CSV table of C-alpha atoms in Angstrom, one decimal:
chain,number,residue,atom,x,y,z
A,35,UNK,CA,12.7,11.8,26.1
A,36,UNK,CA,9.5,12.3,26.1
A,37,UNK,CA,10.4,14.2,22.5
A,38,UNK,CA,12.7,11.2,21.7
A,39,UNK,CA,9.6,8.7,22.2
A,40,UNK,CA,7.4,10.4,20.1
A,41,UNK,CA,9.8,11.0,17.3
A,42,UNK,CA,9.8,6.8,17.5
A,43,UNK,CA,6.4,6.4,17.1
A,44,UNK,CA,5.7,9.2,15.1
A,45,UNK,CA,8.1,7.9,12.4
A,46,UNK,CA,5.9,4.5,12.2
A,47,UNK,CA,2.8,6.1,12.8
A,48,UNK,CA,2.9,8.8,9.2
A,49,UNK,CA,2.2,5.8,7.0
A,50,UNK,CA,1.1,2.4,8.1
A,51,UNK,CA,0.7,-0.8,5.3
A,52,UNK,CA,-2.2,-2.2,4.1
A,53,UNK,CA,-1.1,-5.9,4.8
A,54,UNK,CA,-3.0,-7.7,1.7
A,55,UNK,CA,-1.7,-5.6,-1.0
A,56,UNK,CA,1.5,-4.1,0.6
A,57,UNK,CA,0.4,-0.8,-0.7
A,58,UNK,CA,1.5,2.3,1.4
A,59,UNK,CA,-1.0,4.7,2.4
A,60,UNK,CA,-0.8,8.2,4.8
A,61,UNK,CA,-2.8,7.4,8.3
A,62,UNK,CA,-3.7,11.2,8.4
A,63,UNK,CA,-5.0,11.4,4.6
A,64,UNK,CA,-5.7,8.3,2.4
A,65,UNK,CA,-7.7,6.5,4.9
A,66,UNK,CA,-9.5,8.7,7.3
A,67,UNK,CA,-11.6,5.6,8.5
A,68,UNK,CA,-8.0,4.0,9.7
A,69,UNK,CA,-7.0,7.2,11.1
A,70,UNK,CA,-10.1,7.3,13.3
A,71,UNK,CA,-9.6,3.6,14.2
A,72,UNK,CA,-6.3,4.2,15.3
A,73,UNK,CA,-6.9,7.4,17.1
A,74,UNK,CA,-9.8,5.9,19.4
A,75,UNK,CA,-8.7,2.5,20.2
A,76,UNK,CA,-5.5,4.6,21.5
A,77,UNK,CA,-7.4,6.9,23.7
A,78,UNK,CA,-9.8,4.0,24.8
A,79,UNK,CA,-6.7,2.6,25.7
A,80,UNK,CA,-4.5,5.3,27.5
A,81,UNK,CA,-8.5,5.3,29.3
A,82,UNK,CA,-8.4,2.0,30.8
A,83,UNK,CA,-4.5,2.5,31.8
A,84,UNK,CA,-5.0,5.6,33.5
A,85,UNK,CA,-8.1,4.2,35.5
A,86,UNK,CA,-6.3,1.4,36.5
A,87,UNK,CA,-3.2,2.9,36.8
A,88,UNK,CA,-3.8,3.7,40.7
A,89,UNK,CA,-4.0,-0.7,41.2
A,90,UNK,CA,-2.6,-2.1,44.4
A,91,UNK,CA,-2.4,-5.7,43.2
A,92,UNK,CA,-0.5,-4.7,39.4
A,93,UNK,CA,3.0,-3.9,40.3
A,94,UNK,CA,4.8,-0.8,40.6
A,95,UNK,CA,6.7,-1.7,37.3
A,96,UNK,CA,8.1,-4.7,35.5
A,97,UNK,CA,11.4,-3.9,35.3
A,98,UNK,CA,13.0,-5.2,32.1
A,99,UNK,CA,16.6,-5.5,30.6
A,100,UNK,CA,17.1,-3.7,28.3
A,101,UNK,CA,18.0,-6.2,25.7
A,102,UNK,CA,14.5,-7.9,27.1
A,103,UNK,CA,12.8,-5.0,26.7
A,104,UNK,CA,14.1,-4.5,22.5
A,105,UNK,CA,13.2,-8.8,22.3
A,106,UNK,CA,9.5,-7.6,23.6
A,107,UNK,CA,8.9,-4.9,21.2
A,108,UNK,CA,10.7,-6.4,18.0
A,109,UNK,CA,7.7,-8.8,18.9
A,110,UNK,CA,5.0,-7.0,18.4
A,111,UNK,CA,6.1,-5.9,14.8
A,112,UNK,CA,7.4,-2.6,16.0
A,113,UNK,CA,11.2,-2.8,16.8
A,114,UNK,CA,12.3,-0.1,19.0
A,115,UNK,CA,15.3,0.6,16.1
A,116,UNK,CA,15.1,2.4,13.3
A,117,UNK,CA,16.2,0.6,10.9
A,118,UNK,CA,17.7,2.2,7.5
A,119,UNK,CA,15.2,1.6,4.6
A,120,UNK,CA,12.6,0.3,7.5
A,121,UNK,CA,8.9,0.4,5.9
A,122,UNK,CA,6.1,1.8,7.5
A,123,UNK,CA,4.0,-0.6,10.1
A,124,UNK,CA,0.6,-1.4,10.4
A,125,UNK,CA,-2.2,0.6,13.1
A,126,UNK,CA,-2.6,-2.9,14.9
A,127,UNK,CA,1.1,-3.0,15.1
A,128,UNK,CA,1.2,0.3,16.5
A,129,UNK,CA,-1.2,-0.6,18.8
A,130,UNK,CA,0.3,-3.8,20.2
A,131,UNK,CA,3.3,-1.2,21.0
A,132,UNK,CA,1.6,0.8,22.5
A,133,UNK,CA,0.2,-1.6,25.1
A,134,UNK,CA,3.8,-2.9,25.7
A,135,UNK,CA,4.6,0.6,26.4
A,136,UNK,CA,2.6,1.0,28.8
A,137,UNK,CA,3.0,-2.4,29.9
A,138,UNK,CA,6.5,-1.9,30.4
A,139,UNK,CA,6.8,1.6,32.3
A,140,UNK,CA,6.4,2.7,35.8
A,141,UNK,CA,2.9,3.5,37.1
A,142,UNK,CA,3.8,6.8,38.5
A,143,UNK,CA,0.0,6.7,39.6
A,144,UNK,CA,0.7,3.8,41.6
A,145,UNK,CA,-0.1,4.1,45.4
A,146,UNK,CA,4.1,2.8,46.2
A,147,UNK,CA,5.4,4.8,43.5
A,148,UNK,CA,7.1,7.4,45.7
A,149,UNK,CA,9.6,10.3,44.3
A,150,UNK,CA,10.6,13.1,45.2
A,151,UNK,CA,9.8,15.1,42.1
A,152,UNK,CA,6.7,14.1,40.7
A,153,UNK,CA,3.4,11.1,41.4
A,154,UNK,CA,0.8,10.5,38.5
A,155,UNK,CA,-0.6,12.6,36.3
A,156,UNK,CA,-3.5,14.7,36.9
A,157,UNK,CA,-6.2,13.7,34.7
A,158,UNK,CA,-7.8,16.6,33.7
A,159,UNK,CA,-3.8,17.8,33.0
A,160,UNK,CA,-3.8,14.4,30.8
A,161,UNK,CA,-7.0,15.6,28.7
A,162,UNK,CA,-5.1,19.2,28.1
A,163,UNK,CA,-2.1,17.5,27.2
A,164,UNK,CA,-3.9,15.4,24.6
A,165,UNK,CA,-5.6,18.7,23.6
A,166,UNK,CA,-2.5,20.6,22.8
A,167,UNK,CA,-0.7,17.7,21.6
A,168,UNK,CA,-3.6,17.2,18.7
A,169,UNK,CA,-3.7,21.4,18.1
A,170,UNK,CA,0.1,20.7,17.4
A,171,UNK,CA,0.8,24.8,17.6
A,172,UNK,CA,3.9,26.6,18.4
A,173,UNK,CA,3.4,29.4,20.5
A,174,UNK,CA,6.2,32.4,19.2
A,175,UNK,CA,3.3,34.2,17.6
A,176,UNK,CA,-0.2,35.2,18.7
A,177,UNK,CA,-1.0,35.1,15.1
A,178,UNK,CA,-0.1,30.9,15.6
A,179,UNK,CA,-0.9,30.2,18.8
A,180,UNK,CA,-3.8,33.0,19.6
A,181,UNK,CA,-5.6,30.8,22.6
A,182,UNK,CA,-2.7,29.6,23.7
A,183,UNK,CA,-0.6,32.7,24.2
A,184,UNK,CA,-3.8,33.6,25.9
A,185,UNK,CA,-3.7,31.3,28.1
A,186,UNK,CA,-0.2,31.3,28.8
A,187,UNK,CA,0.0,35.0,29.7
A,188,UNK,CA,-3.4,34.8,32.0
A,189,UNK,CA,-1.6,31.7,33.7
A,190,UNK,CA,1.3,34.3,34.0
A,191,UNK,CA,-0.6,36.9,35.9
A,192,UNK,CA,-1.7,34.2,38.1
A,193,UNK,CA,1.5,33.5,39.5
A,194,UNK,CA,2.8,37.5,39.6
A,195,UNK,CA,-0.3,37.8,42.2
A,196,UNK,CA,0.3,34.6,44.0
A,197,UNK,CA,3.9,35.9,44.1
A,198,UNK,CA,2.5,39.3,45.2
A,199,UNK,CA,4.8,42.7,45.5
A,200,UNK,CA,6.0,44.5,42.6
A,201,UNK,CA,5.3,41.3,40.5
A,202,UNK,CA,1.6,41.8,41.2
A,203,UNK,CA,2.3,45.3,39.8
A,204,UNK,CA,4.4,44.5,36.6
A,205,UNK,CA,5.5,41.4,35.2
A,206,UNK,CA,6.8,39.7,32.5
A,207,UNK,CA,7.7,35.6,31.8
A,208,UNK,CA,7.4,32.4,30.0
A,209,UNK,CA,7.2,28.6,30.3
A,210,UNK,CA,10.0,26.6,29.6
A,211,UNK,CA,10.2,22.8,29.1
A,212,UNK,CA,12.0,22.3,33.1
A,213,UNK,CA,14.0,23.5,35.8
A,214,UNK,CA,17.4,23.5,34.2
A,215,UNK,CA,16.4,25.9,31.4
A,216,UNK,CA,14.5,27.6,33.9
A,217,UNK,CA,17.6,28.7,36.0
A,218,UNK,CA,19.8,29.0,33.1
A,219,UNK,CA,17.2,31.9,32.0
A,220,UNK,CA,17.6,33.2,35.5
A,221,UNK,CA,21.4,33.4,35.7
A,222,UNK,CA,21.2,35.0,32.4
A,223,UNK,CA,18.7,37.9,33.5
A,224,UNK,CA,20.7,38.1,36.6
A,225,UNK,CA,24.1,39.0,34.3
A,226,UNK,CA,22.3,41.5,32.5
A,227,UNK,CA,20.9,43.6,35.3
A,228,UNK,CA,24.7,42.9,36.1
A,229,UNK,CA,26.3,43.9,33.5
A,230,UNK,CA,24.1,45.1,30.7
A,231,UNK,CA,26.7,45.7,28.0
A,232,UNK,CA,27.4,41.5,27.9
A,233,UNK,CA,24.6,40.8,25.5
A,234,UNK,CA,26.2,42.9,22.8
A,235,UNK,CA,29.7,43.1,24.1
A,236,UNK,CA,30.1,39.2,25.4
A,237,UNK,CA,31.6,38.5,28.2
A,238,UNK,CA,35.5,39.5,27.0
A,239,UNK,CA,36.3,43.0,28.1
A,240,UNK,CA,33.8,43.5,30.8
A,241,UNK,CA,33.6,43.4,34.7
A,242,UNK,CA,34.6,39.8,36.0
A,243,UNK,CA,31.6,38.4,37.6
A,244,UNK,CA,30.8,36.1,40.1
A,245,UNK,CA,27.6,34.2,41.0
A,246,UNK,CA,26.7,32.8,44.4
A,247,UNK,CA,24.1,30.1,45.3
A,248,UNK,CA,23.3,27.4,47.8
A,249,UNK,CA,25.9,24.5,48.3
A,250,UNK,CA,22.6,22.6,47.9
A,251,UNK,CA,21.6,24.2,44.4
A,252,UNK,CA,20.6,22.5,41.6
A,253,UNK,CA,23.6,21.5,39.1
A,254,UNK,CA,22.5,23.1,36.4
A,255,UNK,CA,23.6,26.3,37.7
A,256,UNK,CA,26.6,25.2,37.2
A,257,UNK,CA,25.8,23.9,33.7
A,258,UNK,CA,24.4,27.7,33.1
A,259,UNK,CA,27.5,29.0,34.5
A,260,UNK,CA,29.7,27.4,31.7
A,261,UNK,CA,26.8,27.7,29.0
A,262,UNK,CA,26.8,31.5,29.4
A,263,UNK,CA,30.7,31.9,29.8
A,264,UNK,CA,30.5,32.8,33.1
A,265,UNK,CA,32.2,30.0,34.1
A,266,UNK,CA,32.4,27.1,37.2
A,267,UNK,CA,35.0,28.7,38.4
A,268,UNK,CA,33.0,31.7,39.4
A,269,UNK,CA,30.0,30.1,41.0
A,270,UNK,CA,31.0,29.6,44.7
A,271,UNK,CA,28.7,27.7,46.6
A,272,UNK,CA,27.6,29.2,49.9
A,273,UNK,CA,26.8,27.1,53.4
A,274,UNK,CA,23.6,26.3,54.4
A,275,UNK,CA,22.0,25.9,58.2
A,276,UNK,CA,20.5,22.6,59.1
A,277,UNK,CA,17.3,23.9,57.7
A,278,UNK,CA,18.9,24.3,54.3
A,279,UNK,CA,18.9,28.0,54.2
A,280,UNK,CA,22.0,29.8,52.7
A,281,UNK,CA,24.0,31.3,55.9
A,282,UNK,CA,24.4,35.3,55.4
A,283,UNK,CA,27.7,35.2,57.1
A,284,UNK,CA,29.0,32.3,55.6
A,285,UNK,CA,27.8,34.5,52.2
A,286,UNK,CA,29.3,37.7,53.0
A,287,UNK,CA,32.4,36.0,54.3
A,288,UNK,CA,32.6,34.4,50.5
A,289,UNK,CA,31.5,37.6,48.5
A,290,UNK,CA,34.6,39.5,50.3
A,291,UNK,CA,37.2,36.6,49.5
A,292,UNK,CA,35.9,37.0,46.0
A,293,UNK,CA,36.5,41.1,46.0
A,294,UNK,CA,40.4,40.0,47.2
A,295,UNK,CA,40.2,37.0,44.1
A,296,UNK,CA,43.1,37.6,41.6
A,297,UNK,CA,42.2,38.2,38.5
């Protein structure tokens, strides 16, 4: 979703229009002063938003219908719909669109915002995110991302020490965009350990694999089972106790039942 928002605004921020002459010019090259003004105004607005986002006198969200929201953005000259043949918009209009965005967003730093997964952004993390976006680096090789490659390695090493045990002695890893893809990677690695040849042979012709997971497990495990060719029928949910822990007896019973499961 964040990528979609960035793409929408990026499509409009690529260039602006000189309202007086109608000439189009790229904000990133032809007019550095206009670009600097846009960035400074944006930074000022975001800083003000962050420092006031825990104001209890403001609502957590100004919930708006989709139609009303589209009208709000159209009113400031930046409609949400990316219409065919649409020209660029001005920097001031883009700034109005930013203000509209922040006004209609959920204030996750608000004291009354309660969510089981996340809350307001850490201020240092926001600054780091700005730096990452400004650098616009793709961490696929050391040559194109020397700093971020080293940062990733050092953070992973720290996590390995926190986990301890054999992970502290030797480990490897990478950062991923979210829990769903992380669970998919975990399932892939588990399959690699159970059936190494599956990476080259594929699932056909190999042993029938079965995965066991908690009955409270995230739905992404089912998606991963389907994506990697294991099949959702071969993902077995195991009963848990009152504390949410998988019951060992239930796991043993489920494993025994699958040993005699018809092919």
